Amino acid sequence: MRWLTPSLMVLLLLTATASTLAGTVWLSPHQAFASAFSGKADLAGLIVTEIRLPRVMLAIAIGASLGLSGAVLQGLLRNPLAEPGLLGISSGASLGAVVAIYFGFVAALPLAAPVFALVGAFVAAGIVLLLARTGVRWR
């Protein structure tokens, strides 16, 4: 099992490289590397530095944070099948987004749906935390 983590890191590096090179305009590894670090404002350099590298780095960061949050939730609940829907966090986020859309906040402010979704998720998590702290019994 010592080989698993290094193998997955190599696989991540290979797929990130392939994702950086692939697209509507295919770039060779030499062309992408040279244009990214040359400092000249050519088309290949703009494609790599402004579009593809930020997309790849964001995908890696989001994937890592989702994996970490899932592992934390499973460890906290001591349940290997735990997911955010178990605590109603996903439903709270959906309710928040629906409230933003229904009452027209999205038309006035484009970021209203994600902000309301985050607030809904936090409210749902807070309600679950309050119910867990007080020890409510359902009969």
PDB file of C-alpha atoms in Angstrom:
ATOM      1  CA  MET A   1       0.000   0.000   0.000  1.00  0.00           C
ATOM      2  CA  ARG A   2       3.002   2.321   0.127  1.00  0.00           C
ATOM      3  CA  TRP A   3       2.790   2.737  -3.629  1.00  0.00           C
ATOM      4  CA  LEU A   4      -0.834   3.932  -3.667  1.00  0.00           C
ATOM      5  CA  THR A   5      -0.350   7.581  -2.667  1.00  0.00           C
ATOM      6  CA  PRO A   6       2.657   8.221  -4.948  1.00  0.00           C
ATOM      7  CA  SER A   7       0.836   6.498  -7.813  1.00  0.00           C
ATOM      8  CA  LEU A   8      -2.241   8.663  -7.321  1.00  0.00           C
ATOM      9  CA  MET A   9      -0.076  11.807  -7.178  1.00  0.00           C
ATOM     10  CA  VAL A  10       1.589  10.844 -10.473  1.00  0.00           C
ATOM     11  CA  LEU A  11      -1.839  10.169 -11.977  1.00  0.00           C
ATOM     12  CA  LEU A  12      -3.038  13.591 -10.775  1.00  0.00           C
ATOM     13  CA  LEU A  13       0.000  15.261 -12.316  1.00  0.00           C
ATOM     14  CA  LEU A  14      -0.520  13.449 -15.631  1.00  0.00           C
ATOM     15  CA  THR A  15      -4.214  14.313 -15.838  1.00  0.00           C
ATOM     16  CA  ALA A  16      -3.544  17.942 -14.876  1.00  0.00           C
ATOM     17  CA  THR A  17      -0.925  18.161 -17.612  1.00  0.00           C
ATOM     18  CA  ALA A  18      -3.265  16.573 -20.155  1.00  0.00           C
ATOM     19  CA  SER A  19      -6.045  18.956 -19.144  1.00  0.00           C
ATOM     20  CA  THR A  20      -3.709  21.914 -19.577  1.00  0.00           C
ATOM     21  CA  LEU A  21      -2.739  20.782 -23.077  1.00  0.00           C
ATOM     22  CA  ALA A  22      -6.162  19.653 -24.294  1.00  0.00           C
ATOM     23  CA  GLY A  23      -8.887  21.916 -25.593  1.00  0.00           C
ATOM     24  CA  THR A  24     -10.192  23.534 -28.735  1.00  0.00           C
ATOM     25  CA  VAL A  25      -6.626  24.641 -29.439  1.00  0.00           C
ATOM     26  CA  TRP A  26      -4.339  21.675 -28.748  1.00  0.00           C
ATOM     27  CA  LEU A  27      -0.905  22.634 -27.492  1.00  0.00           C
ATOM     28  CA  SER A  28       2.273  20.595 -27.416  1.00  0.00           C
ATOM     29  CA  PRO A  29       3.977  20.303 -24.013  1.00  0.00           C
ATOM     30  CA  HIS A  30       6.947  22.306 -25.285  1.00  0.00           C
ATOM     31  CA  GLN A  31       4.720  25.038 -26.725  1.00  0.00           C
ATOM     32  CA  ALA A  32       2.626  25.313 -23.534  1.00  0.00           C
ATOM     33  CA  PHE A  33       5.663  25.413 -21.234  1.00  0.00           C
ATOM     34  CA  ALA A  34       7.595  27.867 -23.391  1.00  0.00           C
ATOM     35  CA  SER A  35       4.671  30.228 -23.860  1.00  0.00           C
ATOM     36  CA  ALA A  36       3.682  30.154 -20.191  1.00  0.00           C
ATOM     37  CA  PHE A  37       7.119  31.200 -18.962  1.00  0.00           C
ATOM     38  CA  SER A  38       8.364  33.337 -21.865  1.00  0.00           C
ATOM     39  CA  GLY A  39       6.613  36.525 -20.795  1.00  0.00           C
ATOM     40  CA  LYS A  40       5.462  37.264 -24.338  1.00  0.00           C
ATOM     41  CA  ALA A  41       1.760  37.912 -24.919  1.00  0.00           C
ATOM     42  CA  ASP A  42       1.135  35.276 -27.572  1.00  0.00           C
ATOM     43  CA  LEU A  43      -2.061  33.271 -28.008  1.00  0.00           C
ATOM     44  CA  ALA A  44      -0.701  30.050 -26.512  1.00  0.00           C
ATOM     45  CA  GLY A  45       0.584  31.876 -23.440  1.00  0.00           C
ATOM     46  CA  LEU A  46      -2.765  33.564 -22.857  1.00  0.00           C
ATOM     47  CA  ILE A  47      -4.620  30.281 -23.261  1.00  0.00           C
ATOM     48  CA  VAL A  48      -2.376  28.497 -20.780  1.00  0.00           C
ATOM     49  CA  THR A  49      -1.997  31.223 -18.152  1.00  0.00           C
ATOM     50  CA  GLU A  50      -5.432  32.820 -18.291  1.00  0.00           C
ATOM     51  CA  ILE A  51      -7.737  29.869 -18.984  1.00  0.00           C
ATOM     52  CA  ARG A  52      -6.288  26.413 -18.561  1.00  0.00           C
ATOM     53  CA  LEU A  53      -3.950  26.655 -15.569  1.00  0.00           C
ATOM     54  CA  PRO A  54      -6.488  28.480 -13.357  1.00  0.00           C
ATOM     55  CA  ARG A  55      -9.137  25.914 -14.354  1.00  0.00           C
ATOM     56  CA  VAL A  56      -6.851  22.990 -13.496  1.00  0.00           C
ATOM     57  CA  MET A  57      -5.698  24.493 -10.193  1.00  0.00           C
ATOM     58  CA  LEU A  58      -9.275  25.315  -9.208  1.00  0.00           C
ATOM     59  CA  ALA A  59     -10.398  21.777 -10.041  1.00  0.00           C
ATOM     60  CA  ILE A  60      -7.634  20.305  -7.888  1.00  0.00           C
ATOM     61  CA  ALA A  61      -8.429  22.640  -4.979  1.00  0.00           C
ATOM     62  CA  ILE A  62     -12.169  21.958  -5.154  1.00  0.00           C
ATOM     63  CA  GLY A  63     -11.660  18.214  -5.406  1.00  0.00           C
ATOM     64  CA  ALA A  64      -9.293  18.213  -2.455  1.00  0.00           C
ATOM     65  CA  SER A  65     -11.641  20.307  -0.313  1.00  0.00           C
ATOM     66  CA  LEU A  66     -14.636  18.128  -1.157  1.00  0.00           C
ATOM     67  CA  GLY A  67     -12.672  14.989  -0.319  1.00  0.00           C
ATOM     68  CA  LEU A  68     -11.455  16.513   2.930  1.00  0.00           C
ATOM     69  CA  SER A  69     -14.920  17.682   3.965  1.00  0.00           C
ATOM     70  CA  GLY A  70     -16.350  14.241   3.216  1.00  0.00           C
ATOM     71  CA  ALA A  71     -13.637  12.569   5.285  1.00  0.00           C
ATOM     72  CA  VAL A  72     -14.230  14.992   8.172  1.00  0.00           C
ATOM     73  CA  LEU A  73     -17.982  14.375   8.064  1.00  0.00           C
ATOM     74  CA  GLN A  74     -17.479  10.610   8.020  1.00  0.00           C
ATOM     75  CA  GLY A  75     -15.015  10.803  10.892  1.00  0.00           C
ATOM     76  CA  LEU A  76     -17.222  13.128  12.927  1.00  0.00           C
ATOM     77  CA  LEU A  77     -20.289  10.945  12.573  1.00  0.00           C
ATOM     78  CA  ARG A  78     -18.301   7.692  12.762  1.00  0.00           C
ATOM     79  CA  ASN A  79     -20.184   6.474   9.716  1.00  0.00           C
ATOM     80  CA  PRO A  80     -18.375   5.560   6.486  1.00  0.00           C
ATOM     81  CA  LEU A  81     -21.577   6.209   4.513  1.00  0.00           C
ATOM     82  CA  ALA A  82     -22.161   9.728   5.867  1.00  0.00           C
ATOM     83  CA  GLU A  83     -22.828  12.518   3.375  1.00  0.00           C
ATOM     84  CA  PRO A  84     -24.220  16.082   3.704  1.00  0.00           C
ATOM     85  CA  GLY A  85     -27.778  14.964   2.946  1.00  0.00           C
ATOM     86  CA  LEU A  86     -27.733  12.892   6.120  1.00  0.00           C
ATOM     87  CA  LEU A  87     -27.832  16.037   8.258  1.00  0.00           C
ATOM     88  CA  GLY A  88     -30.084  18.031   5.940  1.00  0.00           C
ATOM     89  CA  ILE A  89     -27.346  20.434   4.883  1.00  0.00           C
ATOM     90  CA  SER A  90     -28.015  19.877   1.173  1.00  0.00           C
ATOM     91  CA  SER A  91     -31.732  20.427   1.699  1.00  0.00           C
ATOM     92  CA  GLY A  92     -31.075  23.639   3.611  1.00  0.00           C
ATOM     93  CA  ALA A  93     -28.863  24.904   0.802  1.00  0.00           C
ATOM     94  CA  SER A  94     -31.550  24.028  -1.751  1.00  0.00           C
ATOM     95  CA  LEU A  95     -34.181  25.836   0.301  1.00  0.00           C
ATOM     96  CA  GLY A  96     -31.981  28.937   0.503  1.00  0.00           C
ATOM     97  CA  ALA A  97     -31.438  28.977  -3.264  1.00  0.00           C
ATOM     98  CA  VAL A  98     -35.152  28.484  -3.932  1.00  0.00           C
ATOM     99  CA  VAL A  99     -36.018  31.370  -1.596  1.00  0.00           C
ATOM    100  CA  ALA A 100     -33.576  33.615  -3.479  1.00  0.00           C
ATOM    101  CA  ILE A 101     -35.067  32.627  -6.829  1.00  0.00           C
ATOM    102  CA  TYR A 102     -38.720  32.730  -5.734  1.00  0.00           C
ATOM    103  CA  PHE A 103     -38.570  36.181  -4.155  1.00  0.00           C
ATOM    104  CA  GLY A 104     -36.577  37.655  -7.050  1.00  0.00           C
ATOM    105  CA  PHE A 105     -33.308  38.381  -5.283  1.00  0.00           C
ATOM    106  CA  VAL A 106     -31.435  36.702  -8.146  1.00  0.00           C
ATOM    107  CA  ALA A 107     -32.730  39.255 -10.646  1.00  0.00           C
ATOM    108  CA  ALA A 108     -31.307  42.111  -8.579  1.00  0.00           C
ATOM    109  CA  LEU A 109     -28.064  40.439  -7.499  1.00  0.00           C
ATOM    110  CA  PRO A 110     -26.565  37.541  -9.477  1.00  0.00           C
ATOM    111  CA  LEU A 111     -24.722  36.169  -6.440  1.00  0.00           C
ATOM    112  CA  ALA A 112     -27.903  35.963  -4.374  1.00  0.00           C
ATOM    113  CA  ALA A 113     -28.554  32.278  -5.109  1.00  0.00           C
ATOM    114  CA  PRO A 114     -25.154  31.008  -3.896  1.00  0.00           C
ATOM    115  CA  VAL A 115     -25.177  33.329  -0.887  1.00  0.00           C
ATOM    116  CA  PHE A 116     -28.684  32.263   0.110  1.00  0.00           C
ATOM    117  CA  ALA A 117     -27.681  28.624  -0.434  1.00  0.00           C
ATOM    118  CA  LEU A 118     -24.737  29.035   1.932  1.00  0.00           C
ATOM    119  CA  VAL A 119     -26.934  30.735   4.509  1.00  0.00           C
ATOM    120  CA  GLY A 120     -29.514  27.953   4.188  1.00  0.00           C
ATOM    121  CA  ALA A 121     -26.836  25.302   4.654  1.00  0.00           C
ATOM    122  CA  PHE A 122     -25.453  27.059   7.732  1.00  0.00           C
ATOM    123  CA  VAL A 123     -28.948  27.460   9.206  1.00  0.00           C
ATOM    124  CA  ALA A 124     -29.697  23.767   8.650  1.00  0.00           C
ATOM    125  CA  ALA A 125     -26.376  22.772  10.224  1.00  0.00           C
ATOM    126  CA  GLY A 126     -27.068  25.120  13.160  1.00  0.00           C
ATOM    127  CA  ILE A 127     -30.494  23.613  13.741  1.00  0.00           C
ATOM    128  CA  VAL A 128     -29.019  20.115  13.728  1.00  0.00           C
ATOM    129  CA  LEU A 129     -26.305  21.254  16.139  1.00  0.00           C
ATOM    130  CA  LEU A 130     -28.860  22.808  18.496  1.00  0.00           C
ATOM    131  CA  LEU A 131     -31.001  19.691  18.435  1.00  0.00           C
ATOM    132  CA  ALA A 132     -27.961  17.514  19.078  1.00  0.00           C
ATOM    133  CA  ARG A 133     -26.748  19.685  21.974  1.00  0.00           C
ATOM    134  CA  THR A 134     -30.089  19.809  23.779  1.00  0.00           C
ATOM    135  CA  GLY A 135     -30.705  16.090  23.427  1.00  0.00           C
ATOM    136  CA  VAL A 136     -34.224  16.286  21.979  1.00  0.00           C
ATOM    137  CA  ARG A 137     -36.033  12.927  22.136  1.00  0.00           C
ATOM    138  CA  TRP A 138     -38.497  12.078  19.378  1.00  0.00           C
ATOM    139  CA  ARG A 139     -41.328   9.831  20.559  1.00  0.00           C
TER     140      ARG A 139
END
